[in-house]
Amino acid sequence: MTVSNVDQTDFSSGELSPKVHGRHHLELYKRGLELCENFIAEPQGPARFRTGTRYVNHTRLNQKARLLPFQFNDEQAYMLEFTALFMRVFKDEGAVLESNTTITGATAANPVVITDTAHGYSNGDEVYISSIVGMTELNGKYYLVANKNANDFEITDVDGTNIDGSAFTAYSSGGTAGKIFEVATPYLETEIFDIDVDQNADTLTVTHQKHNIRNITRTDHAAWTVATESRTNDPFPSQTITGITQANPGVVTSTAHGFSDGDTVTIQDVVGMTEVNGNSYVVANKAANTFELNDSAGANVDTSGFTAYSSAGTVGDYPAAVGYYEGRRFYGGTLSLPETFWGSRGPDSSADGLPRYTDHTAGTENDHAVIFTIAPSFEGTVNAIEWIAGMSEFLAFGTFGGVNKATGSGLDEPIAPDSINIKPISDVGSAHQSPIPRGNVIIYIQRGKLKIRSLEFDVLLEGFTPIDRNFVADHISVSGFAQLAFQDGEPDILWGVLANGKIVGLTFKSSEDVSGWHRHILGGTDVNALSVGAMTLPNSFDQLWVVVERTINSLTRRYVEFFEDEPVIPKRSDFITGDANETTDDNTFGNAMFEAQKGYVHVDSA
């Protein structure tokens, strides 16, 4: 038997499935790897060791978190952190803080007491302390406010343990405290990965089937609002509850609610009978001002053992997906009408083309609101809308049964009440996760969450083809995808967080038909990635952020981190000034190389 060794100089196919092993006649086999771990497969052929991650801060109260990018303009980009009922903002590799307050004292005691006249903080607020002279041990760290008074407060760590300053250097002077900016949201920890978002200018619109639509608006770094959207001729009215009986079935009182038997509704914000909050019910035996509660199987919901109703509460039916296209804001996929989508009115031609995103007035004019129900495209499929994406030439709807495109009825006609054409472009269904539009390419998670599909136009077929991006690496996502992020860079990489907490990347060059998978193991003990997001930077490639869960000293820690940039390494040829100066050139190059190597970060949570 003759054994030959072959040099492999191209790794652009990344990690390959065991099903491909031994298929040496395949070109991708010659460029592939059995394992590509903590290396990035580059489309030009090399495999580059990844950089490490930089620690920013723990998540709010060390909770599970989801990251979502927000791009305001070409100079201002943010990363939003969603945790249970709150949102925080990151910019310039750190948390956004409110205006600083002035520290005038700090006790060397257990706990440390900070003197800060008229600070305005509340217990539980998280503050960043810096610039103290003397007791410098406090500088550059985040603390929770505890036992606050008007002019002073104690400080604890994220676990609520007092900061013991008994052995610290005595306070001398100076110092500032800045509260981490945060704003309340309605989303529970179990809901943050189910919200759908789309952004237009300074507004991020958020949908979730259990909550009325919210708009997140930015006016400054530390000035954000989360507001329930008010709509004209609202297709998703939120009705007020004034009572719920303790009975079998429970009966809801909501004056002139307008629901019909069989409608699916969600109840929120009830005081007293909180057992009903966040749950979906089917309307039964409705009257003008009341209706009974049934479950999805049609059985009565017995509220006789629930806490007595006290006050408040709302009930409604809300969309799951949102997307912008042709100056309209589209919603789709309520519980009652999962296959229906709604579009706002078109721009107002009499007001310099101003958008009318919150106006759903129906009519026959081209700029009136749009409502349409997607018919089943393939036999036996269900077209419940999972996501909406505005593309360069059409509006795409990812559904449980496939992907559909919506256009105007004629060539180059915009979508309008009397001009709408829906066609299926793929019979491969979608998961309920926001897709990544890339020109006329849509990258999305397939129904079941085990595969990534890129929907691309095939010139030969004269149609769109859902390319299976896991075809040669089906083993890499056996636990399923939880979230995607696309990082424009060198190279472009599609990142995914898996349900088992691992991070995988797909080096992606669609036009060159090059793609290669790689997996990444973050440093630490019992490490899981919870979320990823790509932040656009004005003078560099995108920056990849990640929420990481680690076990440290037997305690669970959840950190916000970002991957460091690959440093630019100098070339010897750039330092040649002439043969007579070779020694000087060598020294200059050596110094430049030494400085560049300082920029290497290969440890995680640095």
Coordinates of C-alpha atoms in Angstrom, one line a residue:
M1 CA 0.0 0.0 0.0
T2 CA 1.3 3.4 -0.9
V3 CA 0.7 6.3 1.4
S4 CA 1.1 9.8 0.2
N5 CA 1.1 13.1 2.1
V6 CA -0.5 16.1 0.5
D7 CA 0.1 19.7 1.7
Q8 CA -3.1 21.5 2.5
T9 CA -2.9 25.2 2.0
D10 CA -6.6 26.1 1.8
F11 CA -9.0 25.9 4.7
S12 CA -11.9 28.0 3.3
S13 CA -14.4 25.2 3.5
G14 CA -14.1 25.2 7.3
E15 CA -15.3 22.3 9.4
L16 CA -17.0 19.5 7.5
S17 CA -19.6 16.9 8.5
P18 CA -18.4 13.4 9.2
K19 CA -20.5 12.4 6.3
V20 CA -18.0 14.2 4.0
H21 CA -15.0 12.4 5.5
G22 CA -13.1 10.4 2.9
R23 CA -14.8 12.1 -0.1
H24 CA -11.4 13.1 -1.4
H25 CA -12.8 13.6 -4.9
L26 CA -14.8 16.6 -3.7
E27 CA -13.1 20.0 -4.1
L28 CA -14.5 21.2 -0.8
Y29 CA -12.9 18.2 0.9
K30 CA -9.5 19.4 -0.1
R31 CA -10.2 22.8 1.6
G32 CA -12.0 21.4 4.6
L33 CA -11.2 20.5 8.2
E34 CA -12.3 17.7 10.6
L35 CA -12.4 20.3 13.4
C36 CA -12.2 24.0 13.2
E37 CA -12.3 25.3 16.8
N38 CA -11.4 28.8 17.8
F39 CA -10.1 29.4 14.3
I40 CA -11.8 31.5 11.6
A41 CA -11.9 30.1 8.1
E42 CA -11.1 32.9 5.7
P43 CA -12.4 32.9 2.1
Q44 CA -8.9 33.5 0.7
G45 CA -7.8 30.2 2.2
P46 CA -6.1 30.8 5.6
A47 CA -7.4 29.8 9.0
R48 CA -6.8 32.5 11.5
F49 CA -6.8 32.1 15.3
R50 CA -9.6 34.2 16.7
T51 CA -9.1 37.1 19.0
G52 CA -10.2 37.1 22.6
T53 CA -13.1 38.9 24.2
R54 CA -13.1 42.1 26.3
Y55 CA -15.2 42.3 29.5
V56 CA -17.5 45.3 29.6
N57 CA -19.8 44.6 32.6
H58 CA -22.1 42.0 34.1
T59 CA -25.7 42.0 32.8
R60 CA -28.4 43.9 34.8
L61 CA -28.5 42.1 38.1
N62 CA -26.6 39.2 36.6
Q63 CA -29.7 38.2 34.6
K64 CA -30.1 36.4 31.2
A65 CA -29.9 39.0 28.4
R66 CA -30.4 39.4 24.7
L67 CA -28.4 41.9 22.6
L68 CA -29.9 43.9 19.7
P69 CA -27.9 46.5 17.7
F70 CA -29.3 50.0 17.1
Q71 CA -27.7 52.1 14.3
F72 CA -28.7 55.8 14.6
N73 CA -26.4 57.3 11.9
D74 CA -23.0 56.7 10.4
E75 CA -21.3 57.9 13.6
Q76 CA -23.5 56.7 16.4
A77 CA -24.1 53.0 17.0
Y78 CA -25.4 51.3 20.1
M79 CA -25.9 47.8 21.5
L80 CA -29.1 47.3 23.4
E81 CA -29.2 44.8 26.3
F82 CA -32.7 43.4 27.1
T83 CA -33.2 41.7 30.4
A84 CA -36.4 41.0 32.4
L85 CA -38.4 44.2 32.2
F86 CA -35.5 46.5 31.5
M87 CA -33.2 47.7 28.6
R88 CA -29.7 49.1 28.9
V89 CA -27.5 50.8 26.3
F90 CA -23.8 50.3 25.4
K91 CA -21.7 52.6 23.3
D92 CA -18.0 53.1 22.7
E93 CA -17.2 49.7 24.4
G94 CA -18.9 50.7 27.7
A95 CA -22.3 51.1 29.3
V96 CA -24.1 54.5 28.8
L97 CA -24.2 56.4 32.0
E98 CA -26.5 59.2 33.1
S99 CA -24.9 62.6 34.2
N100 CA -22.3 62.3 36.9
T101 CA -22.9 63.3 40.5
T102 CA -20.2 64.6 42.7
I103 CA -18.7 62.5 45.5
T104 CA -17.4 64.4 48.6
G105 CA -16.7 61.5 50.9
A106 CA -16.3 57.7 51.3
T107 CA -15.9 55.9 54.6
A108 CA -13.3 53.3 55.3
A109 CA -15.9 51.0 56.9
N110 CA -18.1 48.0 56.3
P111 CA -20.1 48.9 54.3
V112 CA -18.5 51.8 52.5
V113 CA -20.8 54.9 52.7
I114 CA -20.5 57.4 49.8
T115 CA -21.4 61.0 50.5
D116 CA -23.0 62.5 47.4
T117 CA -25.2 65.5 48.1
A118 CA -28.7 65.3 46.4
H119 CA -27.6 62.3 44.3
G120 CA -31.1 61.3 43.4
Y121 CA -30.4 57.5 43.3
S122 CA -32.7 54.7 44.4
N123 CA -31.8 51.5 46.1
G124 CA -30.8 48.9 43.5
D125 CA -29.5 51.5 41.0
E126 CA -26.1 50.6 39.5
V127 CA -23.5 53.3 39.5
Y128 CA -19.9 53.6 38.1
I129 CA -17.4 55.3 40.5
S130 CA -14.3 57.0 39.2
S131 CA -11.7 59.7 39.9
I132 CA -11.6 59.3 43.7
V133 CA -8.3 60.5 45.3
G134 CA -7.1 58.5 48.2
M135 CA -9.6 55.5 48.3
T136 CA -8.6 54.6 44.7
E137 CA -9.7 51.0 45.4
L138 CA -13.2 52.1 44.5
N139 CA -12.3 53.6 41.1
G140 CA -13.3 52.0 37.8
K141 CA -15.9 49.6 39.1
Y142 CA -19.7 49.3 39.2
Y143 CA -21.7 49.1 42.4
L144 CA -25.3 48.8 43.5
V145 CA -26.8 51.5 45.7
A146 CA -28.2 50.4 49.0
N147 CA -29.7 52.0 52.1
K148 CA -29.7 55.4 50.4
N149 CA -30.4 58.7 52.1
A150 CA -30.8 62.1 50.5
N151 CA -27.1 62.8 50.6
D152 CA -25.4 59.4 51.0
F153 CA -25.7 55.8 50.1
E154 CA -24.0 52.4 50.9
I155 CA -22.6 50.3 48.1
T156 CA -22.7 46.6 47.4
D157 CA -21.6 44.2 44.7
V158 CA -24.1 42.7 42.2
D159 CA -24.9 39.9 44.7
G160 CA -25.9 42.5 47.3
T161 CA -22.8 41.9 49.4
N162 CA -21.6 44.9 51.2
I163 CA -18.3 46.5 50.0
D164 CA -16.0 46.4 52.9
G165 CA -13.7 49.4 52.9
S166 CA -12.1 48.8 56.3
A167 CA -8.7 48.1 54.8
F168 CA -8.9 50.7 52.0
T169 CA -6.8 53.8 51.7
A170 CA -8.4 56.8 53.4
Y171 CA -10.6 59.0 51.2
S172 CA -8.9 62.3 50.3
S173 CA -10.9 64.2 47.8
G174 CA -12.9 64.1 44.5
G175 CA -14.7 61.4 42.7
T176 CA -17.9 61.0 40.6
A177 CA -20.7 58.5 40.4
G178 CA -22.7 57.8 37.2
K179 CA -25.8 55.7 37.1
I180 CA -26.1 53.2 34.3
F181 CA -28.9 54.3 32.1
E182 CA -31.8 51.9 31.8
V183 CA -35.4 52.1 30.8
A184 CA -38.4 49.9 31.7
T185 CA -39.9 47.5 29.2
P186 CA -42.8 45.0 29.5
Y187 CA -40.8 41.9 28.3
L188 CA -40.2 39.1 30.8
E189 CA -37.0 37.0 30.7
T190 CA -38.9 34.2 29.0
E191 CA -40.0 36.6 26.2
I192 CA -36.9 38.6 25.3
F193 CA -35.8 36.1 22.6
D194 CA -39.3 36.0 21.0
I195 CA -39.6 39.7 20.3
D196 CA -39.2 40.9 16.7
V197 CA -37.8 44.3 15.8
D198 CA -37.2 46.5 12.8
Q199 CA -35.7 50.0 12.8
N200 CA -36.4 53.2 10.9
A201 CA -34.2 56.2 11.6
D202 CA -34.3 56.8 15.4
T203 CA -37.2 54.4 16.2
L204 CA -36.9 50.7 16.9
T205 CA -40.4 49.0 16.6
V206 CA -40.8 45.9 18.8
T207 CA -43.6 43.3 18.5
H208 CA -44.5 40.3 20.6
Q209 CA -47.8 38.4 20.4
K210 CA -48.4 38.9 24.2
H211 CA -47.8 42.7 24.2
N212 CA -49.0 45.7 22.5
I213 CA -46.6 47.2 20.0
R214 CA -43.8 49.4 21.4
N215 CA -41.6 52.0 19.8
I216 CA -38.1 52.5 21.3
T217 CA -36.9 56.0 20.5
R218 CA -33.5 57.6 21.0
T219 CA -32.9 61.4 21.4
D220 CA -29.5 61.3 23.1
H221 CA -27.0 58.7 24.4
A222 CA -28.8 58.5 27.8
A223 CA -32.3 59.6 26.6
W224 CA -34.4 56.7 25.3
T225 CA -38.1 56.0 25.6
V226 CA -40.2 52.8 25.4
A227 CA -43.7 53.8 24.5
T228 CA -46.9 51.9 23.5
E229 CA -47.8 52.8 20.0
S230 CA -51.0 54.7 19.4
R231 CA -52.6 54.0 16.0
T232 CA -55.4 55.7 14.0
N233 CA -58.1 53.1 13.1
D234 CA -56.2 50.6 15.2
P235 CA -56.3 47.0 13.8
F236 CA -54.9 45.8 17.2
P237 CA -57.0 47.6 19.8
S238 CA -56.1 47.1 23.4
Q239 CA -59.2 47.0 25.5
T240 CA -59.5 47.9 29.2
I241 CA -60.5 45.2 31.8
T242 CA -62.6 46.3 34.7
G243 CA -63.3 42.9 36.3
I244 CA -62.6 39.1 36.2
T245 CA -64.7 36.7 38.2
Q246 CA -63.4 33.9 40.4
A247 CA -65.5 31.2 38.6
N248 CA -65.6 28.3 36.2
P249 CA -65.3 29.6 33.6
G250 CA -63.8 33.0 34.5
V251 CA -65.7 35.9 33.0
V252 CA -63.9 39.1 31.9
T253 CA -65.7 42.5 32.0
S254 CA -64.4 44.8 29.3
T255 CA -66.9 47.5 28.1
A256 CA -67.5 47.4 24.3
H257 CA -64.6 45.0 23.8
G258 CA -65.5 44.1 20.2
F259 CA -64.2 40.6 20.3
S260 CA -65.9 37.6 18.7
D261 CA -66.2 34.0 19.9
G262 CA -63.1 32.1 18.8
D263 CA -60.8 35.1 18.9
T264 CA -57.5 34.5 20.7
V265 CA -56.5 37.3 23.1
T266 CA -53.8 38.0 25.6
I267 CA -54.3 39.5 29.1
Q268 CA -51.8 41.9 30.6
D269 CA -51.3 44.2 33.7
V270 CA -54.1 42.8 35.9
V271 CA -53.7 43.7 39.6
G272 CA -54.8 41.0 42.0
M273 CA -55.6 38.1 39.7
T274 CA -52.0 38.1 38.4
E275 CA -52.3 34.4 37.4
V276 CA -53.9 35.5 34.1
N277 CA -51.2 38.0 33.1
G278 CA -49.2 37.1 30.0
N279 CA -51.5 34.2 29.1
S280 CA -53.5 33.7 25.9
Y281 CA -57.2 32.7 25.9
V282 CA -60.0 32.0 23.5
V283 CA -63.1 34.2 23.7
A284 CA -66.3 32.3 24.4
N285 CA -70.0 33.2 25.0
K286 CA -69.2 36.8 24.4
A287 CA -71.7 39.6 25.2
A288 CA -71.4 43.3 24.5
N289 CA -69.3 43.9 27.6
T290 CA -68.2 40.5 28.8
F291 CA -66.8 37.2 27.6
E292 CA -65.8 33.8 29.1
L293 CA -62.3 32.4 29.1
N294 CA -61.5 29.2 27.2
D295 CA -58.1 27.5 26.6
S296 CA -56.8 26.7 23.1
A297 CA -58.6 23.3 23.3
G298 CA -62.0 24.9 24.0
A299 CA -62.2 24.0 27.7
N300 CA -63.3 26.4 30.3
V301 CA -60.6 28.2 32.2
D302 CA -61.3 27.8 35.9
T303 CA -60.4 31.0 37.8
S304 CA -62.1 30.1 41.1
G305 CA -58.8 29.3 42.8
F306 CA -57.1 32.4 41.5
T307 CA -56.4 35.5 43.6
A308 CA -59.3 37.9 43.5
Y309 CA -59.3 40.6 40.8
S310 CA -58.4 44.0 42.2
S311 CA -58.0 46.5 39.3
A312 CA -56.6 47.4 35.9
G313 CA -55.6 45.1 33.1
T314 CA -55.8 45.1 29.3
V315 CA -56.8 42.5 26.7
G316 CA -55.8 42.4 23.0
D317 CA -54.5 40.5 20.0
Y318 CA -51.1 41.6 18.9
P319 CA -48.8 40.9 15.9
A320 CA -45.6 38.7 16.1
A321 CA -43.6 40.4 13.3
V322 CA -42.8 43.8 12.0
G323 CA -41.0 45.2 8.9
Y324 CA -40.6 48.4 6.9
Y325 CA -41.1 48.7 3.1
E326 CA -41.9 51.4 0.6
G327 CA -42.6 54.0 3.3
R328 CA -45.1 51.7 5.2
R329 CA -44.8 49.8 8.4
F330 CA -46.1 46.3 8.1
Y331 CA -47.2 43.9 10.9
G332 CA -48.2 40.3 10.7
G333 CA -49.1 37.1 12.5
T334 CA -51.6 37.7 15.4
L335 CA -52.9 34.8 17.4
S336 CA -56.3 35.1 15.9
L337 CA -55.2 35.8 12.3
P338 CA -51.7 34.2 12.0
E339 CA -51.6 34.4 8.2
T340 CA -52.7 38.1 7.9
F341 CA -50.6 41.1 7.5
W342 CA -51.4 44.8 7.9
G343 CA -49.6 47.8 6.3
S344 CA -49.9 51.4 7.5
R345 CA -50.8 54.2 5.1
G346 CA -48.2 55.3 2.5
P347 CA -46.3 58.6 2.8
D348 CA -48.3 61.8 2.8
S349 CA -47.8 63.4 -0.6
S350 CA -49.3 66.7 0.7
A351 CA -46.7 66.9 3.5
D352 CA -43.4 66.5 1.8
G353 CA -43.7 62.7 1.8
L354 CA -43.9 62.3 5.6
P355 CA -44.5 58.7 6.7
R356 CA -47.8 57.7 8.4
Y357 CA -46.7 54.6 10.2
T358 CA -49.3 54.8 12.9
D359 CA -52.3 55.5 10.5
H360 CA -54.2 52.4 9.5
T361 CA -57.1 54.2 7.8
A362 CA -58.6 51.9 5.2
G363 CA -59.8 53.0 1.7
T364 CA -59.3 52.5 -2.0
E365 CA -56.6 55.2 -2.7
N366 CA -53.1 54.1 -3.3
D367 CA -51.9 55.5 0.0
H368 CA -54.5 53.9 2.2
A369 CA -53.7 51.1 4.6
V370 CA -53.2 47.6 3.4
I371 CA -54.6 44.3 4.8
F372 CA -54.1 40.9 3.2
T373 CA -54.3 37.2 4.2
I374 CA -51.7 34.9 2.7
A375 CA -53.3 31.8 1.2
P376 CA -51.7 28.4 1.6
S377 CA -49.0 28.3 -1.2
F378 CA -48.2 24.6 -1.1
E379 CA -50.5 21.7 -0.3
G380 CA -50.8 21.1 3.4
T381 CA -48.7 24.1 4.5
V382 CA -49.5 26.6 7.2
N383 CA -48.6 30.2 6.5
A384 CA -48.5 31.6 10.0
I385 CA -46.2 34.7 9.6
E386 CA -42.9 34.4 11.5
W387 CA -41.0 37.4 10.2
I388 CA -41.2 40.3 7.7
A389 CA -38.2 41.7 5.8
G390 CA -38.2 44.6 3.3
M391 CA -35.9 43.8 0.4
S392 CA -34.6 45.9 -2.5
E393 CA -37.3 44.7 -4.9
F394 CA -40.0 43.1 -2.7
L395 CA -41.4 42.6 0.7
A396 CA -40.6 39.1 2.1
F397 CA -42.8 37.1 4.6
G398 CA -41.2 34.2 6.3
T399 CA -43.9 31.8 7.3
F400 CA -44.2 28.4 9.0
G401 CA -44.7 26.9 5.5
G402 CA -42.3 28.8 3.4
V403 CA -41.2 32.3 2.2
N404 CA -43.5 34.5 0.2
K405 CA -42.9 37.8 -1.6
A406 CA -45.3 40.7 -1.9
T407 CA -45.1 43.3 -4.7
G408 CA -47.5 45.6 -6.5
S409 CA -49.7 44.0 -9.2
G410 CA -47.8 45.5 -12.1
L411 CA -44.2 46.1 -13.0
D412 CA -42.6 48.7 -10.6
E413 CA -46.0 49.3 -8.9
P414 CA -45.9 49.9 -5.2
I415 CA -48.0 47.8 -2.8
A416 CA -51.4 49.4 -2.4
P417 CA -55.0 48.3 -1.3
D418 CA -55.9 47.5 -5.0
S419 CA -52.4 46.5 -6.1
I420 CA -50.9 43.6 -4.3
N421 CA -49.4 40.4 -5.6
I422 CA -48.3 37.5 -3.3
K423 CA -46.2 34.7 -4.6
P424 CA -44.4 31.9 -2.9
I425 CA -40.6 31.8 -3.5
S426 CA -39.6 28.9 -1.2
D427 CA -41.4 26.0 0.4
V428 CA -38.8 25.8 3.2
G429 CA -40.5 27.1 6.3
S430 CA -39.1 29.6 8.8
A431 CA -38.5 29.7 12.5
H432 CA -39.6 32.7 14.5
Q433 CA -36.3 34.5 14.6
S434 CA -35.5 37.8 12.8
P435 CA -33.8 37.1 9.4
I436 CA -30.8 38.9 8.0
P437 CA -31.5 40.7 4.7
R438 CA -28.4 41.2 2.5
G439 CA -29.5 43.0 -0.7
N440 CA -31.5 40.4 -2.6
V441 CA -30.3 37.6 -0.3
I442 CA -32.3 36.6 2.9
I443 CA -30.5 34.6 5.5
Y444 CA -32.9 32.9 7.9
I445 CA -33.3 30.0 10.4
Q446 CA -35.3 27.1 8.9
R447 CA -38.3 25.8 10.7
G448 CA -37.1 23.4 13.4
K449 CA -34.0 25.7 14.0
L450 CA -31.5 23.1 12.8
K451 CA -30.4 24.7 9.6
I452 CA -29.5 28.1 8.1
R453 CA -31.0 28.9 4.7
S454 CA -29.8 31.7 2.4
L455 CA -32.6 32.5 -0.1
E456 CA -30.7 33.6 -3.3
F457 CA -31.7 34.2 -6.9
D458 CA -30.6 31.5 -9.3
V459 CA -30.2 32.9 -12.8
L460 CA -30.5 29.5 -14.4
L461 CA -33.7 28.6 -12.6
E462 CA -34.9 32.2 -12.9
G463 CA -36.1 32.1 -9.4
F464 CA -35.1 32.0 -5.7
T465 CA -33.4 29.0 -4.2
P466 CA -33.2 28.3 -0.4
I467 CA -29.6 27.2 -0.2
D468 CA -28.9 24.9 2.7
R469 CA -25.8 26.4 4.4
N470 CA -25.5 23.4 6.7
F471 CA -25.4 20.8 3.9
V472 CA -21.8 19.9 4.4
A473 CA -21.7 20.7 8.1
D474 CA -25.0 19.4 9.4
H475 CA -23.4 18.2 12.6
I476 CA -22.4 21.6 13.8
S477 CA -26.0 22.7 14.8
V478 CA -27.5 19.6 16.2
S479 CA -28.9 21.5 19.2
G480 CA -30.5 24.1 17.1
F481 CA -30.0 27.9 16.5
A482 CA -31.2 30.4 19.0
Q483 CA -30.1 33.7 17.4
L484 CA -28.1 35.0 14.4
A485 CA -26.0 38.1 13.8
F486 CA -24.1 39.2 10.7
Q487 CA -20.7 40.8 11.1
D488 CA -19.5 42.9 8.1
G489 CA -15.7 42.6 8.2
E490 CA -12.7 40.9 6.9
P491 CA -14.1 38.3 6.4
D492 CA -17.9 38.7 6.6
I493 CA -19.2 36.2 9.1
L494 CA -22.6 34.9 10.0
W495 CA -22.6 34.2 13.7
G496 CA -25.0 31.9 15.5
V497 CA -25.7 31.1 19.2
L498 CA -26.8 27.5 19.6
A499 CA -29.4 26.2 22.1
N500 CA -26.6 24.4 23.9
G501 CA -24.8 27.7 24.5
K502 CA -22.1 27.3 21.9
I503 CA -21.1 29.9 19.3
V504 CA -20.6 29.0 15.7
G505 CA -19.6 31.1 12.7
L506 CA -20.0 30.8 9.0
T507 CA -17.6 32.7 6.8
F508 CA -19.8 33.9 4.1
K509 CA -19.1 35.1 0.5
S510 CA -22.2 34.4 -1.5
S511 CA -21.0 36.0 -4.7
E512 CA -17.8 33.9 -4.7
D513 CA -19.7 30.8 -3.5
V514 CA -17.4 30.4 -0.6
S515 CA -18.6 29.5 2.9
G516 CA -17.0 27.6 5.8
W517 CA -18.2 26.8 9.3
H518 CA -16.1 27.2 12.5
R519 CA -16.9 26.7 16.2
H520 CA -15.7 28.8 19.1
I521 CA -15.2 27.7 22.7
L522 CA -15.1 30.6 25.1
G523 CA -12.7 30.5 28.0
G524 CA -13.9 29.7 31.5
T525 CA -15.8 27.0 33.4
D526 CA -19.3 25.8 32.4
V527 CA -19.4 28.5 29.7
N528 CA -22.5 29.3 27.6
A529 CA -23.1 32.0 25.1
L530 CA -26.6 33.5 25.5
S531 CA -26.8 36.1 22.7
V532 CA -24.7 37.8 20.0
G533 CA -25.0 41.1 18.2
A534 CA -22.9 43.0 15.6
M535 CA -22.4 46.7 16.3
T536 CA -21.5 48.9 13.2
L537 CA -18.5 51.1 13.8
P538 CA -17.8 54.3 11.8
N539 CA -14.1 53.7 11.0
S540 CA -13.7 50.0 11.3
F541 CA -15.4 46.7 10.6
D542 CA -18.4 45.6 12.7
Q543 CA -17.7 44.7 16.3
L544 CA -19.2 41.4 17.6
W545 CA -20.7 41.5 21.1
V546 CA -21.7 38.5 23.2
V547 CA -23.5 37.7 26.4
V548 CA -21.6 35.0 28.2
E549 CA -22.7 32.8 31.2
R550 CA -19.8 31.4 33.3
T551 CA -19.4 29.6 36.6
I552 CA -16.9 31.5 38.7
N553 CA -16.1 30.4 42.2
S554 CA -19.3 28.2 42.1
L555 CA -21.4 31.3 41.2
T556 CA -23.2 31.9 37.9
R557 CA -21.9 35.1 36.2
R558 CA -23.4 36.7 33.1
Y559 CA -21.1 39.1 31.3
V560 CA -21.4 41.5 28.4
E561 CA -18.3 41.2 26.3
F562 CA -17.1 42.0 22.8
F563 CA -14.5 40.3 20.5
E564 CA -11.3 42.4 20.1
D565 CA -10.3 43.6 16.7
E566 CA -7.6 41.8 14.9
P567 CA -4.5 44.0 15.3
V568 CA -2.7 45.3 12.1
I569 CA 0.7 43.7 12.0
P570 CA 3.4 45.7 10.2
K571 CA 5.3 44.3 7.3
R572 CA 9.1 44.3 7.1
S573 CA 8.9 45.7 3.5
D574 CA 7.3 48.9 4.8
F575 CA 10.4 49.7 6.8
I576 CA 13.1 49.5 4.0
T577 CA 14.9 52.8 3.6
G578 CA 18.1 51.6 1.9
D579 CA 20.9 49.0 2.2
A580 CA 23.0 51.4 4.3
N581 CA 20.2 51.6 6.9
E582 CA 19.5 47.9 7.3
T583 CA 20.3 47.8 11.0
T584 CA 18.2 50.9 11.7
D585 CA 15.4 49.6 9.6
D586 CA 15.5 46.3 11.5
N587 CA 15.3 48.1 14.8
T588 CA 12.4 50.3 13.6
F589 CA 10.5 47.3 12.4
G590 CA 11.2 45.4 15.6
N591 CA 9.8 48.3 17.7
A592 CA 6.7 48.6 15.5
M593 CA 6.2 44.8 15.7
F594 CA 6.5 45.0 19.5
E595 CA 3.9 47.8 19.8
A596 CA 1.5 46.0 17.4
Q597 CA 1.8 42.7 19.4
K598 CA 0.6 44.6 22.5
G599 CA -2.8 44.8 20.7
Y600 CA -3.2 41.0 20.6
V601 CA -5.9 39.8 23.0
H602 CA -6.3 36.0 23.0
V603 CA -7.8 35.4 26.4
D604 CA -11.5 35.7 27.0
S605 CA -13.2 38.2 29.3
A606 CA -10.0 40.2 29.3

